[in-house]
Amino acid sequence: MNWQQAVERTVTGLGYDLVDCERGLRGLLCVYIDRTPGVVYPTGPGEFITVEDCEQVTRQLQRVLEVEGCDYERLEVSSPGLDRPLRRLDDFVRYAGSEIDLTLKVVFQGRKKYRGALRVVGDDPAAGLELVFQEGKESHVLGFVLDEVRDARLVPVVDFKRGSRRDAAAGGATQESGGHEE
């Protein structure tokens, strides 16, 4: 089993959503997790990743990666941040109604980058998604499918008077640890 499979199996086995995992410089292994809607977590209620969530996943990953013989120097487990990437169809469905930044793989009507409200079309999201965006005073709708997307991210919403849609814990929860050497 490779390190990516070990990470995915461990994170999803603990009930979290694996947003991304990547190797960085000098043996850094970064794992980005999110809470799954409807799951009750032992670290407490709420929809946002906490430091305790990151600690729990870090401890379990350290054990699994050692048993699997995966080589790394440091392990960092954190939330995906305020500008959470949307990669899978489930992500787009989960965040329908949210404002997103969308970058297409191919230029459409003179541009690749759009910002607008995400909508799911009909009963089958795989058949199509829409982005409702403003150009001047006019509202436009861009239909797209997942295969046409190079990058999609939530637009951070911060209200300094009332907090944000994604509270401070979501933007900054991180647990870092030393790693395992072969």
PDB file of N, CA, C and O in Angstrom, residues 107-147:
ATOM      1  N   VAL A 107     -10.266  28.107 -22.336  1.00  0.00           N
ATOM      2  CA  VAL A 107     -10.886  29.434 -22.406  1.00  0.00           C
ATOM      3  C   VAL A 107     -12.309  29.308 -22.943  1.00  0.00           C
ATOM      4  O   VAL A 107     -12.562  28.604 -23.918  1.00  0.00           O
ATOM      5  N   PHE A 108     -13.240  29.992 -22.260  1.00  0.00           N
ATOM      6  CA  PHE A 108     -14.628  30.052 -22.707  1.00  0.00           C
ATOM      7  C   PHE A 108     -15.044  31.512 -22.750  1.00  0.00           C
ATOM      8  O   PHE A 108     -14.940  32.218 -21.738  1.00  0.00           O
ATOM      9  N   GLN A 109     -15.485  31.983 -23.887  1.00  0.00           N
ATOM     10  CA  GLN A 109     -15.884  33.371 -24.101  1.00  0.00           C
ATOM     11  C   GLN A 109     -14.801  34.346 -23.637  1.00  0.00           C
ATOM     12  O   GLN A 109     -15.063  35.320 -22.929  1.00  0.00           O
ATOM     13  N   GLY A 110     -13.565  34.034 -24.008  1.00  0.00           N
ATOM     14  CA  GLY A 110     -12.447  34.943 -23.771  1.00  0.00           C
ATOM     15  C   GLY A 110     -11.796  34.874 -22.403  1.00  0.00           C
ATOM     16  O   GLY A 110     -10.899  35.650 -22.107  1.00  0.00           O
ATOM     17  N   ARG A 111     -12.225  33.948 -21.553  1.00  0.00           N
ATOM     18  CA  ARG A 111     -11.591  33.862 -20.234  1.00  0.00           C
ATOM     19  C   ARG A 111     -11.736  32.471 -19.632  1.00  0.00           C
ATOM     20  O   ARG A 111     -12.577  31.681 -20.048  1.00  0.00           O
ATOM     21  N   LYS A 112     -10.890  32.222 -18.623  1.00  0.00           N
ATOM     22  CA  LYS A 112     -10.919  30.939 -17.914  1.00  0.00           C
ATOM     23  C   LYS A 112     -11.419  31.093 -16.486  1.00  0.00           C
ATOM     24  O   LYS A 112     -11.882  30.133 -15.903  1.00  0.00           O
ATOM     25  N   LYS A 113     -11.289  32.288 -15.902  1.00  0.00           N
ATOM     26  CA  LYS A 113     -11.605  32.489 -14.483  1.00  0.00           C
ATOM     27  C   LYS A 113     -12.942  33.189 -14.307  1.00  0.00           C
ATOM     28  O   LYS A 113     -13.224  34.203 -14.949  1.00  0.00           O
ATOM     29  N   TYR A 114     -13.726  32.614 -13.389  1.00  0.00           N
ATOM     30  CA  TYR A 114     -15.045  33.149 -13.076  1.00  0.00           C
ATOM     31  C   TYR A 114     -15.247  33.122 -11.563  1.00  0.00           C
ATOM     32  O   TYR A 114     -14.685  32.280 -10.874  1.00  0.00           O
ATOM     33  N   ARG A 115     -16.084  34.025 -11.068  1.00  0.00           N
ATOM     34  CA  ARG A 115     -16.487  34.020  -9.658  1.00  0.00           C
ATOM     35  C   ARG A 115     -17.994  34.189  -9.624  1.00  0.00           C
ATOM     36  O   ARG A 115     -18.551  35.079 -10.266  1.00  0.00           O
ATOM     37  N   GLY A 116     -18.651  33.308  -8.844  1.00  0.00           N
ATOM     38  CA  GLY A 116     -20.097  33.400  -8.753  1.00  0.00           C
ATOM     39  C   GLY A 116     -20.669  32.376  -7.802  1.00  0.00           C
ATOM     40  O   GLY A 116     -19.932  31.665  -7.114  1.00  0.00           O
ATOM     41  N   ALA A 117     -21.993  32.292  -7.799  1.00  0.00           N
ATOM     42  CA  ALA A 117     -22.703  31.356  -6.914  1.00  0.00           C
ATOM     43  C   ALA A 117     -22.829  30.010  -7.610  1.00  0.00           C
ATOM     44  O   ALA A 117     -23.255  29.922  -8.762  1.00  0.00           O
ATOM     45  N   LEU A 118     -22.480  28.964  -6.886  1.00  0.00           N
ATOM     46  CA  LEU A 118     -22.524  27.602  -7.403  1.00  0.00           C
ATOM     47  C   LEU A 118     -23.931  27.036  -7.292  1.00  0.00           C
ATOM     48  O   LEU A 118     -24.577  27.174  -6.255  1.00  0.00           O
ATOM     49  N   ARG A 119     -24.408  26.396  -8.381  1.00  0.00           N
ATOM     50  CA  ARG A 119     -25.708  25.728  -8.372  1.00  0.00           C
ATOM     51  C   ARG A 119     -25.569  24.332  -8.955  1.00  0.00           C
ATOM     52  O   ARG A 119     -24.776  24.104  -9.858  1.00  0.00           O
ATOM     53  N   VAL A 120     -26.378  23.422  -8.438  1.00  0.00           N
ATOM     54  CA  VAL A 120     -26.471  22.070  -8.984  1.00  0.00           C
ATOM     55  C   VAL A 120     -27.680  22.045  -9.906  1.00  0.00           C
ATOM     56  O   VAL A 120     -28.746  22.548  -9.556  1.00  0.00           O
ATOM     57  N   VAL A 121     -27.516  21.461 -11.084  1.00  0.00           N
ATOM     58  CA  VAL A 121     -28.586  21.410 -12.077  1.00  0.00           C
ATOM     59  C   VAL A 121     -29.337  20.098 -11.945  1.00  0.00           C
ATOM     60  O   VAL A 121     -28.738  19.028 -12.027  1.00  0.00           O
ATOM     61  N   GLY A 122     -30.635  20.162 -11.724  1.00  0.00           N
ATOM     62  CA  GLY A 122     -31.476  18.977 -11.702  1.00  0.00           C
ATOM     63  C   GLY A 122     -31.139  17.986 -10.602  1.00  0.00           C
ATOM     64  O   GLY A 122     -30.516  18.312  -9.607  1.00  0.00           O
ATOM     65  N   ASP A 123     -31.549  16.751 -10.826  1.00  0.00           N
ATOM     66  CA  ASP A 123     -31.366  15.694  -9.830  1.00  0.00           C
ATOM     67  C   ASP A 123     -30.005  15.019  -9.918  1.00  0.00           C
ATOM     68  O   ASP A 123     -29.586  14.352  -8.983  1.00  0.00           O
ATOM     69  N   ASP A 124     -29.314  15.150 -11.052  1.00  0.00           N
ATOM     70  CA  ASP A 124     -28.039  14.471 -11.252  1.00  0.00           C
ATOM     71  C   ASP A 124     -26.918  15.493 -11.415  1.00  0.00           C
ATOM     72  O   ASP A 124     -26.711  16.017 -12.511  1.00  0.00           O
ATOM     73  N   PRO A 125     -26.180  15.767 -10.325  1.00  0.00           N
ATOM     74  CA  PRO A 125     -25.115  16.760 -10.407  1.00  0.00           C
ATOM     75  C   PRO A 125     -24.039  16.396 -11.428  1.00  0.00           C
ATOM     76  O   PRO A 125     -23.383  17.273 -11.977  1.00  0.00           O
ATOM     77  N   ALA A 126     -23.857  15.113 -11.714  1.00  0.00           N
ATOM     78  CA  ALA A 126     -22.850  14.702 -12.692  1.00  0.00           C
ATOM     79  C   ALA A 126     -23.213  15.207 -14.089  1.00  0.00           C
ATOM     80  O   ALA A 126     -22.340  15.382 -14.939  1.00  0.00           O
ATOM     81  N   ALA A 127     -24.512  15.444 -14.327  1.00  0.00           N
ATOM     82  CA  ALA A 127     -24.959  15.925 -15.630  1.00  0.00           C
ATOM     83  C   ALA A 127     -24.612  17.392 -15.835  1.00  0.00           C
ATOM     84  O   ALA A 127     -24.541  17.859 -16.969  1.00  0.00           O
ATOM     85  N   GLY A 128     -24.382  18.115 -14.754  1.00  0.00           N
ATOM     86  CA  GLY A 128     -24.019  19.509 -14.926  1.00  0.00           C
ATOM     87  C   GLY A 128     -24.156  20.344 -13.674  1.00  0.00           C
ATOM     88  O   GLY A 128     -24.956  20.047 -12.796  1.00  0.00           O
ATOM     89  N   LEU A 129     -23.329  21.347 -13.637  1.00  0.00           N
ATOM     90  CA  LEU A 129     -23.322  22.332 -12.561  1.00  0.00           C
ATOM     91  C   LEU A 129     -23.426  23.700 -13.220  1.00  0.00           C
ATOM     92  O   LEU A 129     -23.183  23.830 -14.424  1.00  0.00           O
ATOM     93  N   GLU A 130     -23.771  24.701 -12.436  1.00  0.00           N
ATOM     94  CA  GLU A 130     -23.852  26.053 -12.970  1.00  0.00           C
ATOM     95  C   GLU A 130     -23.179  27.027 -12.028  1.00  0.00           C
ATOM     96  O   GLU A 130     -23.160  26.825 -10.815  1.00  0.00           O
ATOM     97  N   LEU A 131     -22.686  28.090 -12.631  1.00  0.00           N
ATOM     98  CA  LEU A 131     -22.131  29.203 -11.877  1.00  0.00           C
ATOM     99  C   LEU A 131     -22.900  30.447 -12.309  1.00  0.00           C
ATOM    100  O   LEU A 131     -22.936  30.776 -13.501  1.00  0.00           O
ATOM    101  N   VAL A 132     -23.540  31.100 -11.359  1.00  0.00           N
ATOM    102  CA  VAL A 132     -24.274  32.327 -11.640  1.00  0.00           C
ATOM    103  C   VAL A 132     -23.355  33.487 -11.262  1.00  0.00           C
ATOM    104  O   VAL A 132     -22.930  33.596 -10.119  1.00  0.00           O
ATOM    105  N   PHE A 133     -23.024  34.323 -12.258  1.00  0.00           N
ATOM    106  CA  PHE A 133     -22.075  35.405 -12.013  1.00  0.00           C
ATOM    107  C   PHE A 133     -22.564  36.708 -12.625  1.00  0.00           C
ATOM    108  O   PHE A 133     -23.432  36.711 -13.494  1.00  0.00           O
ATOM    109  N   GLN A 134     -22.014  37.798 -12.147  1.00  0.00           N
ATOM    110  CA  GLN A 134     -22.381  39.135 -12.605  1.00  0.00           C
ATOM    111  C   GLN A 134     -21.306  39.662 -13.550  1.00  0.00           C
ATOM    112  O   GLN A 134     -20.118  39.488 -13.311  1.00  0.00           O
ATOM    113  N   GLU A 135     -21.746  40.303 -14.620  1.00  0.00           N
ATOM    114  CA  GLU A 135     -20.870  41.070 -15.499  1.00  0.00           C
ATOM    115  C   GLU A 135     -21.539  42.417 -15.647  1.00  0.00           C
ATOM    116  O   GLU A 135     -22.561  42.516 -16.305  1.00  0.00           O
ATOM    117  N   GLY A 136     -20.962  43.401 -14.967  1.00  0.00           N
ATOM    118  CA  GLY A 136     -21.634  44.687 -14.912  1.00  0.00           C
ATOM    119  C   GLY A 136     -22.898  44.534 -14.100  1.00  0.00           C
ATOM    120  O   GLY A 136     -22.886  44.016 -12.995  1.00  0.00           O
ATOM    121  N   LYS A 137     -24.027  44.943 -14.689  1.00  0.00           N
ATOM    122  CA  LYS A 137     -25.306  44.809 -13.988  1.00  0.00           C
ATOM    123  C   LYS A 137     -26.077  43.569 -14.437  1.00  0.00           C
ATOM    124  O   LYS A 137     -27.151  43.298 -13.932  1.00  0.00           O
ATOM    125  N   GLU A 138     -25.499  42.835 -15.394  1.00  0.00           N
ATOM    126  CA  GLU A 138     -26.186  41.667 -15.924  1.00  0.00           C
ATOM    127  C   GLU A 138     -25.760  40.390 -15.224  1.00  0.00           C
ATOM    128  O   GLU A 138     -24.591  40.190 -14.918  1.00  0.00           O
ATOM    129  N   SER A 139     -26.724  39.515 -14.999  1.00  0.00           N
ATOM    130  CA  SER A 139     -26.470  38.209 -14.405  1.00  0.00           C
ATOM    131  C   SER A 139     -26.349  37.182 -15.533  1.00  0.00           C
ATOM    132  O   SER A 139     -27.126  37.201 -16.488  1.00  0.00           O
ATOM    133  N   HIS A 140     -25.337  36.305 -15.427  1.00  0.00           N
ATOM    134  CA  HIS A 140     -25.106  35.275 -16.440  1.00  0.00           C
ATOM    135  C   HIS A 140     -25.010  33.918 -15.759  1.00  0.00           C
ATOM    136  O   HIS A 140     -24.671  33.822 -14.585  1.00  0.00           O
ATOM    137  N   VAL A 141     -25.252  32.874 -16.537  1.00  0.00           N
ATOM    138  CA  VAL A 141     -25.142  31.512 -16.028  1.00  0.00           C
ATOM    139  C   VAL A 141     -24.156  30.749 -16.907  1.00  0.00           C
ATOM    140  O   VAL A 141     -24.297  30.715 -18.130  1.00  0.00           O
ATOM    141  N   LEU A 142     -23.176  30.156 -16.270  1.00  0.00           N
ATOM    142  CA  LEU A 142     -22.183  29.336 -16.956  1.00  0.00           C
ATOM    143  C   LEU A 142     -22.411  27.881 -16.560  1.00  0.00           C
ATOM    144  O   LEU A 142     -22.299  27.529 -15.388  1.00  0.00           O
ATOM    145  N   GLY A 143     -22.772  27.059 -17.525  1.00  0.00           N
ATOM    146  CA  GLY A 143     -22.940  25.634 -17.267  1.00  0.00           C
ATOM    147  C   GLY A 143     -21.604  24.935 -17.445  1.00  0.00           C
ATOM    148  O   GLY A 143     -20.828  25.286 -18.339  1.00  0.00           O
ATOM    149  N   PHE A 144     -21.310  23.951 -16.591  1.00  0.00           N
ATOM    150  CA  PHE A 144     -20.043  23.224 -16.700  1.00  0.00           C
ATOM    151  C   PHE A 144     -20.174  21.847 -16.069  1.00  0.00           C
ATOM    152  O   PHE A 144     -21.109  21.586 -15.312  1.00  0.00           O
ATOM    153  N   VAL A 145     -19.244  20.974 -16.421  1.00  0.00           N
ATOM    154  CA  VAL A 145     -19.145  19.658 -15.801  1.00  0.00           C
ATOM    155  C   VAL A 145     -17.770  19.570 -15.155  1.00  0.00           C
ATOM    156  O   VAL A 145     -16.854  20.335 -15.483  1.00  0.00           O
ATOM    157  N   LEU A 146     -17.609  18.651 -14.250  1.00  0.00           N
ATOM    158  CA  LEU A 146     -16.381  18.525 -13.460  1.00  0.00           C
ATOM    159  C   LEU A 146     -15.130  18.366 -14.321  1.00  0.00           C
ATOM    160  O   LEU A 146     -14.081  18.926 -13.999  1.00  0.00           O
ATOM    161  N   ASP A 147     -15.233  17.667 -15.430  1.00  0.00           N
ATOM    162  CA  ASP A 147     -14.071  17.452 -16.299  1.00  0.00           C
ATOM    163  C   ASP A 147     -13.539  18.744 -16.919  1.00  0.00           C
ATOM    164  O   ASP A 147     -12.410  18.776 -17.404  1.00  0.00           O
TER     165      ASP A 147
END
